[in-house]
Coordinates of C-alpha atoms in Angstrom, one line a residue:
Chain A
X288 CA 126.9 92.1 82.7
X289 CA 126.6 91.0 78.8
X290 CA 124.6 87.7 78.0
X291 CA 127.5 86.5 77.5
X292 CA 128.7 86.6 80.9
X293 CA 125.9 85.7 82.4
X294 CA 125.3 82.6 80.6
X295 CA 129.3 81.6 81.8
X296 CA 128.2 82.0 85.3
X297 CA 125.2 80.0 85.1
X298 CA 126.8 77.4 83.6
X299 CA 130.2 77.4 86.4
X300 CA 127.2 77.4 88.8
X301 CA 125.6 74.8 87.5
X302 CA 128.4 73.0 87.4
X303 CA 129.3 73.7 91.0
X304 CA 126.4 72.6 91.9
X305 CA 126.4 69.5 90.0
X306 CA 129.9 68.8 91.6
X307 CA 128.7 69.1 95.2
X308 CA 126.3 66.4 94.7
X309 CA 128.5 64.3 93.0
X310 CA 131.3 64.4 95.2
X311 CA 129.0 63.9 98.4
X312 CA 127.9 60.9 96.8
X313 CA 131.4 59.4 96.0
X314 CA 132.9 60.4 99.4
X315 CA 129.7 58.7 101.1
X316 CA 130.5 55.2 98.6
X317 CA 134.2 55.6 99.3
X318 CA 133.6 56.1 103.1
X319 CA 131.5 53.1 102.8
X320 CA 133.6 50.7 101.2
X321 CA 136.5 51.8 102.6
X322 CA 135.1 50.9 106.0
X323 CA 133.7 47.7 105.4
X324 CA 135.6 46.0 102.3
X325 CA 138.6 44.6 104.2
X326 CA 136.0 42.5 106.9
X327 CA 134.1 41.2 103.3
X328 CA 135.7 37.9 102.8
X329 CA 133.9 34.3 101.4
X330 CA 133.7 33.3 105.1
X331 CA 131.7 36.7 105.7
X332 CA 129.4 36.1 103.2
X333 CA 128.4 32.6 103.9
X334 CA 128.1 32.3 107.5
X335 CA 125.0 32.5 110.2
X336 CA 126.0 35.5 111.9
X337 CA 126.4 35.4 115.9
X338 CA 124.8 37.6 118.7
X339 CA 126.9 37.3 121.5
X340 CA 130.4 36.2 120.1
X341 CA 132.7 38.0 117.6
X342 CA 133.5 36.7 114.3
X343 CA 129.9 36.1 112.7
X344 CA 128.9 36.4 109.3
X345 CA 125.7 37.6 106.9
X346 CA 124.7 34.8 105.0
X347 CA 121.6 33.7 106.0
X348 CA 120.7 37.5 105.7
X349 CA 122.1 38.4 102.4
X350 CA 120.3 35.1 101.0
X351 CA 116.9 36.6 102.5
X352 CA 117.5 39.7 101.5
X353 CA 117.8 38.4 98.1
X354 CA 115.1 35.8 98.3
X355 CA 112.6 38.3 100.3
X356 CA 113.5 40.6 97.2
X357 CA 112.3 37.5 94.8
X358 CA 108.8 37.2 97.0
X359 CA 108.0 40.6 96.5
X360 CA 108.5 40.8 93.0
X361 CA 107.0 38.6 92.2
X362 CA 103.8 39.9 93.9
X363 CA 104.4 43.7 93.0
X364 CA 105.3 42.6 89.2
X365 CA 102.1 41.6 87.8
X366 CA 99.8 43.8 89.7
X367 CA 101.4 46.8 88.8
X368 CA 101.9 45.5 85.0
X369 CA 98.4 45.0 85.4
X370 CA 97.5 48.4 86.9
X371 CA 100.4 50.5 84.8
X372 CA 98.5 49.0 81.2
X373 CA 95.0 49.6 82.5
X374 CA 96.1 53.3 83.5
X375 CA 98.0 54.0 80.1
X376 CA 96.0 52.2 77.5
X377 CA 92.4 51.9 79.1
X378 CA 91.8 54.0 81.8
X379 CA 89.0 56.8 80.4
X380 CA 89.9 60.6 81.8
X381 CA 87.0 60.7 84.5
X382 CA 87.0 61.1 87.9
X383 CA 87.4 57.6 88.8
X384 CA 91.3 57.6 87.0
X385 CA 91.6 60.8 89.0
X386 CA 91.0 58.6 92.1
X387 CA 93.2 56.2 91.1
X388 CA 96.1 58.3 90.6
X389 CA 95.8 60.6 93.5
X390 CA 95.6 57.2 95.4
X391 CA 98.7 55.5 93.9
X392 CA 100.5 59.0 94.8
X393 CA 99.4 59.3 98.6
X394 CA 100.8 55.8 98.2
X395 CA 104.0 55.9 97.3
X396 CA 104.7 59.0 99.6
X397 CA 104.0 57.0 102.5
X398 CA 106.6 56.8 105.0
X399 CA 108.0 53.0 105.5
X400 CA 107.9 52.8 108.6
X401 CA 104.3 53.4 108.4
X402 CA 103.7 51.2 106.0
X403 CA 105.4 48.3 107.9
X404 CA 103.4 48.9 111.1
X405 CA 100.6 48.7 109.1
X406 CA 101.9 45.5 107.5
X407 CA 102.3 44.5 110.8
X408 CA 98.6 45.2 112.1
X409 CA 97.5 43.6 108.6
X410 CA 99.9 40.9 108.2
X411 CA 101.2 40.3 111.0
X412 CA 98.5 40.4 113.7
X413 CA 95.2 40.1 111.9
X414 CA 96.2 37.7 109.1
X415 CA 97.9 35.9 111.5
X416 CA 101.2 35.2 109.1
X417 CA 103.6 35.9 112.0
X418 CA 106.9 37.9 111.7
X419 CA 107.5 35.9 108.1
X420 CA 108.9 36.8 104.7
X421 CA 105.2 37.0 102.8
X422 CA 103.9 39.7 105.7
X423 CA 107.1 41.2 104.6
X424 CA 107.0 40.9 101.3
X425 CA 103.0 41.8 101.5
X426 CA 104.1 45.1 102.8
X427 CA 106.9 45.5 100.5
X428 CA 104.5 45.2 98.0
X429 CA 102.7 48.1 99.2
X430 CA 105.6 50.2 99.4
X431 CA 106.6 49.6 95.8
X432 CA 103.5 49.4 94.0
X433 CA 103.0 52.9 93.4
X434 CA 106.5 52.8 92.3
X435 CA 106.2 50.6 89.5
X436 CA 102.7 51.1 88.7
X437 CA 104.0 54.9 87.4
X438 CA 107.0 53.6 86.3
X439 CA 105.1 51.2 84.2
X440 CA 102.5 53.9 83.0
X441 CA 105.2 56.3 82.3
X442 CA 106.6 54.1 79.9
X443 CA 104.2 52.9 77.7
X444 CA 102.9 56.0 77.8
X445 CA 105.9 57.0 76.2
X446 CA 105.8 55.1 73.1
X447 CA 104.7 57.8 70.9
X448 CA 100.7 57.4 69.6
X449 CA 101.6 57.3 66.0
X450 CA 102.9 53.1 67.1
X451 CA 98.9 53.1 68.7
X452 CA 97.4 53.9 65.7
X453 CA 99.8 51.5 63.3
X454 CA 99.0 48.4 64.9
X455 CA 95.3 49.5 65.2
X456 CA 95.2 50.2 61.6
X457 CA 97.1 47.4 60.3
X458 CA 94.2 45.2 61.9
X459 CA 95.3 45.1 65.3
X460 CA 93.3 44.8 68.3
X461 CA 93.9 47.1 71.0
X462 CA 95.3 44.2 73.5
X463 CA 97.5 42.8 70.6
X464 CA 98.0 46.4 69.4
X465 CA 99.1 46.6 73.9
X466 CA 100.9 43.3 73.8
X467 CA 102.7 42.7 71.0
X468 CA 104.0 46.7 69.6
X469 CA 103.2 48.8 72.8
X470 CA 105.1 46.7 75.6
X471 CA 107.9 45.6 73.7
X472 CA 108.7 48.9 72.9
X473 CA 108.3 50.1 76.4
X474 CA 110.2 47.3 78.1
X475 CA 113.6 48.4 78.2
X476 CA 111.9 51.4 80.5
X477 CA 109.8 49.0 82.2
X478 CA 112.9 46.9 83.2
X479 CA 115.2 49.6 84.1
X480 CA 112.4 50.7 86.4
X481 CA 112.0 47.6 87.6
X482 CA 115.5 46.7 88.4
X483 CA 115.6 50.2 90.4
X484 CA 112.9 49.7 92.8
X485 CA 114.5 46.2 93.0
X486 CA 117.4 48.5 94.5
X487 CA 115.1 50.2 96.9
X488 CA 113.5 46.9 98.5
X489 CA 117.1 45.6 98.6
X490 CA 117.9 48.4 101.1
X491 CA 114.7 48.7 102.9
X492 CA 114.8 48.5 106.2
X493 CA 111.8 50.2 108.3
X494 CA 109.1 48.3 106.6
X495 CA 110.5 44.9 107.4
X496 CA 111.6 44.9 111.6
X497 CA 107.9 44.9 112.3
X498 CA 106.9 42.3 109.5
X499 CA 109.8 40.2 108.3
X500 CA 110.8 39.8 111.4
X501 CA 114.5 40.9 113.4
X502 CA 116.1 37.1 113.9
X503 CA 117.3 34.9 111.1
X504 CA 117.2 31.1 112.3
X505 CA 119.4 28.8 110.7
X506 CA 118.7 27.9 107.7
X507 CA 119.5 23.7 106.4
X508 CA 120.3 24.9 102.4
X509 CA 119.8 21.3 101.5
X510 CA 115.9 21.7 102.6
X511 CA 114.5 22.7 100.0
X512 CA 110.9 21.7 101.0
X513 CA 109.7 25.1 101.4
X514 CA 107.1 23.4 103.7
X515 CA 109.7 22.3 106.2
X516 CA 110.1 25.3 108.8
X517 CA 114.4 25.2 107.9
X518 CA 114.1 25.2 104.6
X519 CA 114.9 28.3 102.5
X520 CA 112.4 28.8 100.3
X521 CA 109.9 28.4 103.1
X522 CA 107.8 31.6 103.3
X523 CA 106.4 31.7 106.4
X524 CA 109.6 31.7 108.5
X525 CA 111.3 34.9 110.0
X526 CA 113.5 36.5 108.1
X527 CA 116.0 39.3 108.6
X528 CA 117.6 40.6 106.1
X529 CA 120.8 42.4 105.5
X530 CA 119.4 45.9 106.2
X531 CA 117.6 45.1 109.0
X532 CA 120.8 43.0 110.5
X533 CA 122.3 46.4 110.2
X534 CA 119.9 48.5 111.9
X535 CA 119.5 45.9 114.6
X536 CA 123.7 45.8 115.2
X537 CA 124.1 49.1 115.6
X538 CA 120.0 49.5 118.1
X539 CA 120.8 46.8 120.1
X540 CA 123.7 44.7 118.8
X541 CA 125.5 42.0 121.7
X542 CA 128.0 40.8 119.4
X543 CA 131.9 42.5 120.7
X544 CA 132.5 43.2 117.0
X545 CA 129.3 45.0 116.0
X546 CA 131.2 47.8 114.3
X547 CA 133.1 45.7 111.8
X548 CA 130.5 43.7 111.3
X549 CA 128.0 46.3 110.6
X550 CA 130.4 48.1 108.0
X551 CA 131.3 45.3 106.2
X552 CA 127.6 44.5 105.8
X553 CA 127.1 48.1 104.7
X554 CA 129.4 47.4 102.8
X555 CA 127.8 44.5 100.6
X556 CA 124.3 46.1 101.1
X557 CA 125.7 49.7 98.9
X558 CA 127.8 47.2 96.6
X559 CA 124.5 45.1 95.6
X560 CA 122.4 48.1 95.6
X561 CA 125.1 49.5 92.6
X562 CA 124.8 46.5 91.0
X563 CA 121.4 46.5 90.4
X564 CA 121.9 49.9 89.1
X565 CA 124.6 49.5 86.6
X566 CA 122.6 46.0 85.8
X567 CA 119.3 48.6 85.2
X568 CA 121.5 50.3 82.9
X569 CA 122.8 48.1 81.0
X570 CA 120.4 45.6 80.9
X571 CA 118.1 48.1 79.4
X572 CA 120.5 49.3 76.9
X573 CA 121.1 45.3 75.7
X574 CA 117.3 44.7 75.3
X575 CA 116.7 48.1 73.4
X576 CA 119.4 47.2 71.0
X577 CA 118.2 44.0 70.6
X578 CA 114.6 44.9 70.2
X579 CA 115.0 47.6 67.5
X580 CA 117.1 45.6 65.5
X581 CA 116.2 42.2 66.0
Chain B
X271 CA 81.3 50.1 40.6
X272 CA 81.3 52.0 44.0
X273 CA 83.2 50.1 47.4
X274 CA 82.7 53.2 50.1
X275 CA 79.5 55.1 50.1
X276 CA 79.1 58.0 52.2
X277 CA 75.5 59.2 52.6
X278 CA 75.1 62.6 55.4
X279 CA 78.1 62.0 56.9
X280 CA 78.3 64.7 60.1
X281 CA 81.3 64.7 62.6
X282 CA 81.5 66.6 65.7
X283 CA 84.9 66.9 67.9
X284 CA 82.5 67.6 70.8
X285 CA 80.6 70.6 69.7
X286 CA 82.3 71.9 67.4
X287 CA 81.3 70.1 63.5
X288 CA 84.2 69.0 61.4
X289 CA 82.4 67.4 59.3
X290 CA 78.7 68.6 57.8
X291 CA 76.8 66.2 55.4
X292 CA 79.3 64.4 53.5
X293 CA 78.2 62.6 50.5
X294 CA 80.2 60.9 48.4
X295 CA 81.0 57.4 46.2
X296 CA 84.8 55.8 45.9
X297 CA 85.1 53.5 43.2
X298 CA 86.9 50.5 42.9
X299 CA 90.9 49.8 41.5
X300 CA 91.4 53.9 41.3
X301 CA 93.2 56.4 43.4
X302 CA 90.8 59.2 44.7
X303 CA 92.3 62.6 45.8
X304 CA 91.1 64.4 48.5
X305 CA 92.0 68.1 48.7
X306 CA 91.7 71.1 50.5
X307 CA 93.1 73.8 52.8
X308 CA 94.7 72.4 56.3
X309 CA 91.8 71.9 58.3
X310 CA 89.1 71.5 55.9
X311 CA 88.3 68.1 57.1
X312 CA 89.7 65.3 54.5
X313 CA 92.4 63.3 57.3
X314 CA 89.2 63.7 59.4
X315 CA 87.1 62.9 56.6
X316 CA 89.7 59.8 55.8
X317 CA 89.6 58.8 59.3
X318 CA 86.0 58.0 59.8
X319 CA 86.4 55.3 56.8
X320 CA 88.9 52.8 59.1
X321 CA 87.7 54.6 62.1
X322 CA 90.5 55.9 63.4
X323 CA 88.1 58.5 65.0
X324 CA 87.2 56.1 67.7
X325 CA 90.0 56.5 69.3
X326 CA 89.9 60.2 69.7
X327 CA 87.9 61.1 72.9
X328 CA 83.9 62.8 71.9
X329 CA 83.8 62.3 68.1
X330 CA 80.6 61.5 67.8
X331 CA 79.7 61.1 63.9
X332 CA 76.1 60.7 62.4
X333 CA 75.2 59.3 58.7
X334 CA 76.5 56.5 57.4
X335 CA 79.4 54.6 55.6
X336 CA 79.2 51.7 53.5
X337 CA 82.1 49.4 52.6
X338 CA 80.9 46.6 50.5
X339 CA 77.4 46.9 51.1
X340 CA 77.8 47.2 55.4
X341 CA 77.6 49.9 57.6
X342 CA 81.0 50.3 58.9
X343 CA 79.4 52.0 61.6
X344 CA 76.8 49.5 62.7
X345 CA 76.5 47.1 65.3
X346 CA 77.4 43.8 64.0
X347 CA 80.6 45.8 62.5
X348 CA 84.0 44.1 63.4
X349 CA 85.9 47.0 63.9
X350 CA 89.4 44.6 63.8
X351 CA 88.2 42.6 60.3
X352 CA 87.7 46.5 58.9
X353 CA 90.6 47.8 59.4
X354 CA 92.7 44.6 58.1
X355 CA 90.3 45.0 54.8
X356 CA 91.3 49.0 54.9
X357 CA 94.7 49.6 55.3
X358 CA 96.2 52.9 56.4
X359 CA 99.4 54.7 55.5
X360 CA 100.1 58.3 57.6
X361 CA 101.4 61.2 57.2
X362 CA 104.3 60.8 59.5
X363 CA 106.4 57.2 58.1
X364 CA 105.6 54.7 61.5
X365 CA 107.8 51.6 61.2
X366 CA 107.5 49.5 64.7
X367 CA 111.2 49.5 65.6
X368 CA 111.7 46.0 65.0
X369 CA 113.8 44.8 61.6
X370 CA 112.2 45.2 58.3
X371 CA 111.4 41.7 58.4
X372 CA 109.5 42.0 61.6
X373 CA 107.6 45.4 60.0
X374 CA 106.0 43.7 57.3
X375 CA 105.0 40.3 58.5
X376 CA 103.5 42.0 61.8
X377 CA 100.0 42.1 60.6
X378 CA 100.3 38.8 59.7
X379 CA 101.4 37.1 62.7
X380 CA 99.0 37.5 64.8
X381 CA 96.2 36.2 62.5
X382 CA 94.7 32.9 62.8
X383 CA 95.8 31.3 59.9
X384 CA 99.4 30.3 60.7
X385 CA 102.2 30.6 57.7
X386 CA 105.3 28.8 57.0
X387 CA 108.8 30.1 56.8
X388 CA 108.7 30.3 53.3
X389 CA 105.6 31.6 52.7
X390 CA 106.2 34.5 55.0
X391 CA 109.7 34.7 53.2
X392 CA 107.7 35.0 50.2
X393 CA 105.0 37.5 51.2
X394 CA 108.0 39.8 52.3
X395 CA 109.6 40.1 49.4
X396 CA 106.7 40.5 47.1
X397 CA 105.3 43.0 49.7
X398 CA 108.6 45.2 49.5
X399 CA 109.2 44.1 45.7
X400 CA 105.1 45.9 45.6
X401 CA 106.3 48.8 47.5
X402 CA 109.4 49.8 45.7
X403 CA 111.8 49.2 48.3
X404 CA 113.2 45.6 48.1
X405 CA 116.3 46.3 45.8
X406 CA 116.8 48.9 49.2
X407 CA 116.6 46.5 51.9
X408 CA 116.7 43.4 50.5
X409 CA 120.2 42.4 52.3
X410 CA 119.1 43.9 55.5
X411 CA 115.9 42.2 56.4
X412 CA 117.4 42.4 59.5
X413 CA 118.1 45.4 59.9
X414 CA 116.1 47.8 62.5
X415 CA 113.3 49.7 60.3
X416 CA 114.4 52.9 62.2
X417 CA 117.8 53.6 60.4
X418 CA 116.7 53.0 57.2
X419 CA 115.6 56.7 55.7
X420 CA 112.5 58.5 56.1
X421 CA 111.4 57.7 52.5
X422 CA 112.2 53.9 52.6
X423 CA 110.6 54.0 55.9
X424 CA 107.5 55.1 54.4
X425 CA 107.7 52.3 51.4
X426 CA 109.1 49.3 54.6
X427 CA 105.0 50.8 56.3
X428 CA 103.5 50.3 53.2
X429 CA 104.7 46.9 51.9
X430 CA 103.6 46.4 55.9
X431 CA 100.2 47.7 55.0
X432 CA 100.4 45.5 51.5
X433 CA 101.5 42.3 53.4
X434 CA 98.0 42.0 54.8
X435 CA 96.1 42.2 51.9
X436 CA 93.8 45.0 51.7
X437 CA 90.8 45.6 49.5
X438 CA 91.5 49.9 50.5
X439 CA 94.5 51.7 51.5
X440 CA 93.9 54.8 52.6
X441 CA 96.7 57.1 52.7
X442 CA 97.1 60.3 54.7
X443 CA 99.3 62.5 52.8
X444 CA 101.9 59.9 52.6
X445 CA 105.0 61.8 50.8
X446 CA 104.6 65.6 52.8
X447 CA 107.2 64.3 55.0
X448 CA 109.2 62.9 52.3
X449 CA 111.8 65.0 49.7
X450 CA 111.0 65.0 46.2
X451 CA 112.8 62.3 45.2
X452 CA 111.3 60.0 47.6
X453 CA 108.2 61.1 47.2
X454 CA 108.6 60.9 43.5
X455 CA 109.2 57.3 43.9
X456 CA 106.7 56.5 45.9
X457 CA 104.1 58.7 43.7
X458 CA 105.3 55.9 40.5
X459 CA 104.2 53.0 43.0
X460 CA 101.4 54.2 43.9
X461 CA 100.5 54.6 40.5
X462 CA 101.2 50.9 39.7
X463 CA 99.5 49.8 42.7
X464 CA 96.2 51.1 41.1
X465 CA 95.7 47.7 39.3
X466 CA 95.0 45.7 42.4
X467 CA 93.7 48.1 44.8
X468 CA 91.5 50.9 45.7
X469 CA 92.9 53.9 46.9
X470 CA 91.7 57.0 48.8
X471 CA 94.6 59.8 49.1
X472 CA 94.7 63.0 51.2
X473 CA 97.4 65.3 49.8
X474 CA 98.6 68.8 49.7
X475 CA 100.6 68.5 46.4
X476 CA 98.5 69.6 43.6
X477 CA 100.4 68.1 40.7
X478 CA 100.7 65.3 43.0
X479 CA 96.8 64.9 42.9
X480 CA 96.3 65.7 38.9
X481 CA 99.6 62.9 37.7
X482 CA 97.9 60.5 39.7
X483 CA 94.3 60.3 40.6
X484 CA 91.5 59.3 38.8
X485 CA 88.8 61.7 40.8
X486 CA 89.2 64.4 43.3
X487 CA 87.6 65.7 46.1
X488 CA 87.8 68.9 47.1
X489 CA 86.7 70.1 50.8
X490 CA 86.5 73.3 52.1
X491 CA 85.5 73.9 56.1
X492 CA 84.2 70.7 56.7
X493 CA 82.1 70.8 53.5
X494 CA 82.8 68.7 50.3
X495 CA 81.9 71.1 47.5
X496 CA 83.1 69.5 44.3
X497 CA 84.0 66.1 43.4
X498 CA 84.5 65.1 39.9
X499 CA 87.6 63.8 37.8
X500 CA 90.3 64.8 38.2
X501 CA 90.7 66.2 34.7
X502 CA 87.4 68.1 35.5
X503 CA 88.6 69.5 38.5
X504 CA 91.6 70.8 37.2
X505 CA 91.1 71.8 34.0
X506 CA 86.9 73.0 34.5
X507 CA 86.3 73.2 38.1
X508 CA 82.7 74.1 38.5
X509 CA 82.7 75.3 41.4
X510 CA 84.5 79.4 41.9
X511 CA 85.8 77.8 45.8
X512 CA 87.7 74.9 43.5
X513 CA 89.0 77.7 41.3
X514 CA 90.5 79.9 43.6
X515 CA 92.0 77.0 45.4
X516 CA 93.1 75.1 42.8
X517 CA 95.0 78.3 41.1
X518 CA 97.1 79.5 44.4
X519 CA 94.0 82.2 44.7
X520 CA 93.7 81.3 48.9
X521 CA 94.7 78.6 51.0

């Protein structure tokens, strides 16, 4: 075989592999959307679910998913930002840093069920937070932190060393260099990672079953007192999310139209995650453009 | 008058000695060229002057460097302050990926002192004019500095340094990554800046060193071999190593 032929063959095989992946992904997406979208309506998206009758919606679960995501990000972004900045900019190259990196790697490879059960023991039982949004958010933080930290660290490290030199040589302190030169340059990367992480969290079920709970009590959307039990803002209430709802319907659902609700909810979930991905790309590019030509 | 004095300066990268007992004095409002083959320690030496070597792990420095009579490696030295007084221009143009305007004002905006918009505008114009790049960029100050050519980027980087009003400018092969036309412009500009600034420049370009510098120091294998007015070094070097290097017999 001549090198030219071998090259053609290899290119062909690589195209084939890439094609298979695209086909699998596309057929999965299309199947879920085709099954579910016909059942999605404004009413479906806004009404509460029903346990024993047909015609329930996913309104509360949808709200819970977004709210839980928001609370999780509120906890995990500052921590991962701090940890990422430390690891990338300040950490000396010694065994302590190595230990931290190893710990992060191990944490990121924990199965989410384990994280969920750990969260159940620690937050729900020991800390007596019960099945609640805060328990779920803390468990998801455990789940999210390693990847987010790694993302922040990698994004900061991708900023070229000469930029750090430029900042320092200009008489900026190390902190000023980090906050005014390095972070702005790394921002598109960090943001992309955050949004992709958000997509992962949005679709997470296993870690939430035993922490945020499996029921969605009725909410009063006119009650904005965060301490009231029926307020949507209360972080100590049980909150079944969309992904948990899908799992619940399929494992022990009692409603007669379970399969249709499940299909509709899955379509909404997939759409939301897709939206997160597109948003990540769009915002990443947009901010980069804005930053680099002010 | 000597503005920077180095006394018995040794520098080690781990076990390896990169600078060996360097004794040298730099004079105010002059351009001093540091020449020598790659790896001879001239860039390393330049970076000891504004303590950029602090960033590299495993570097040990013995001896003394005095700047305006103060030991820059002394415990009372404020490194951030030192680097404001000693600007640095690097081999690769390294503008921030922000607008040209923001690049020039970056060092200023983080200082204690606050500036009005008019003052900033004026500093930007003066700095870019002094760096001989004003005519190229005056209509696109809000464009990204990365959209400029390499030579323009390097001059914006020099303007960025000038805006902070340092006393000394350290230049680490500022034109080696540029085409002859751009490097010629920068050379001319540096010559004009001599009225206001003390400059120390590492260069591999012998004609450049002979054209614009007042004094030249020749480094070899971590030693300072010869230091004299540039004319003497190029026309009548005392040491055989210097002569060999300048005439291209090695290196």
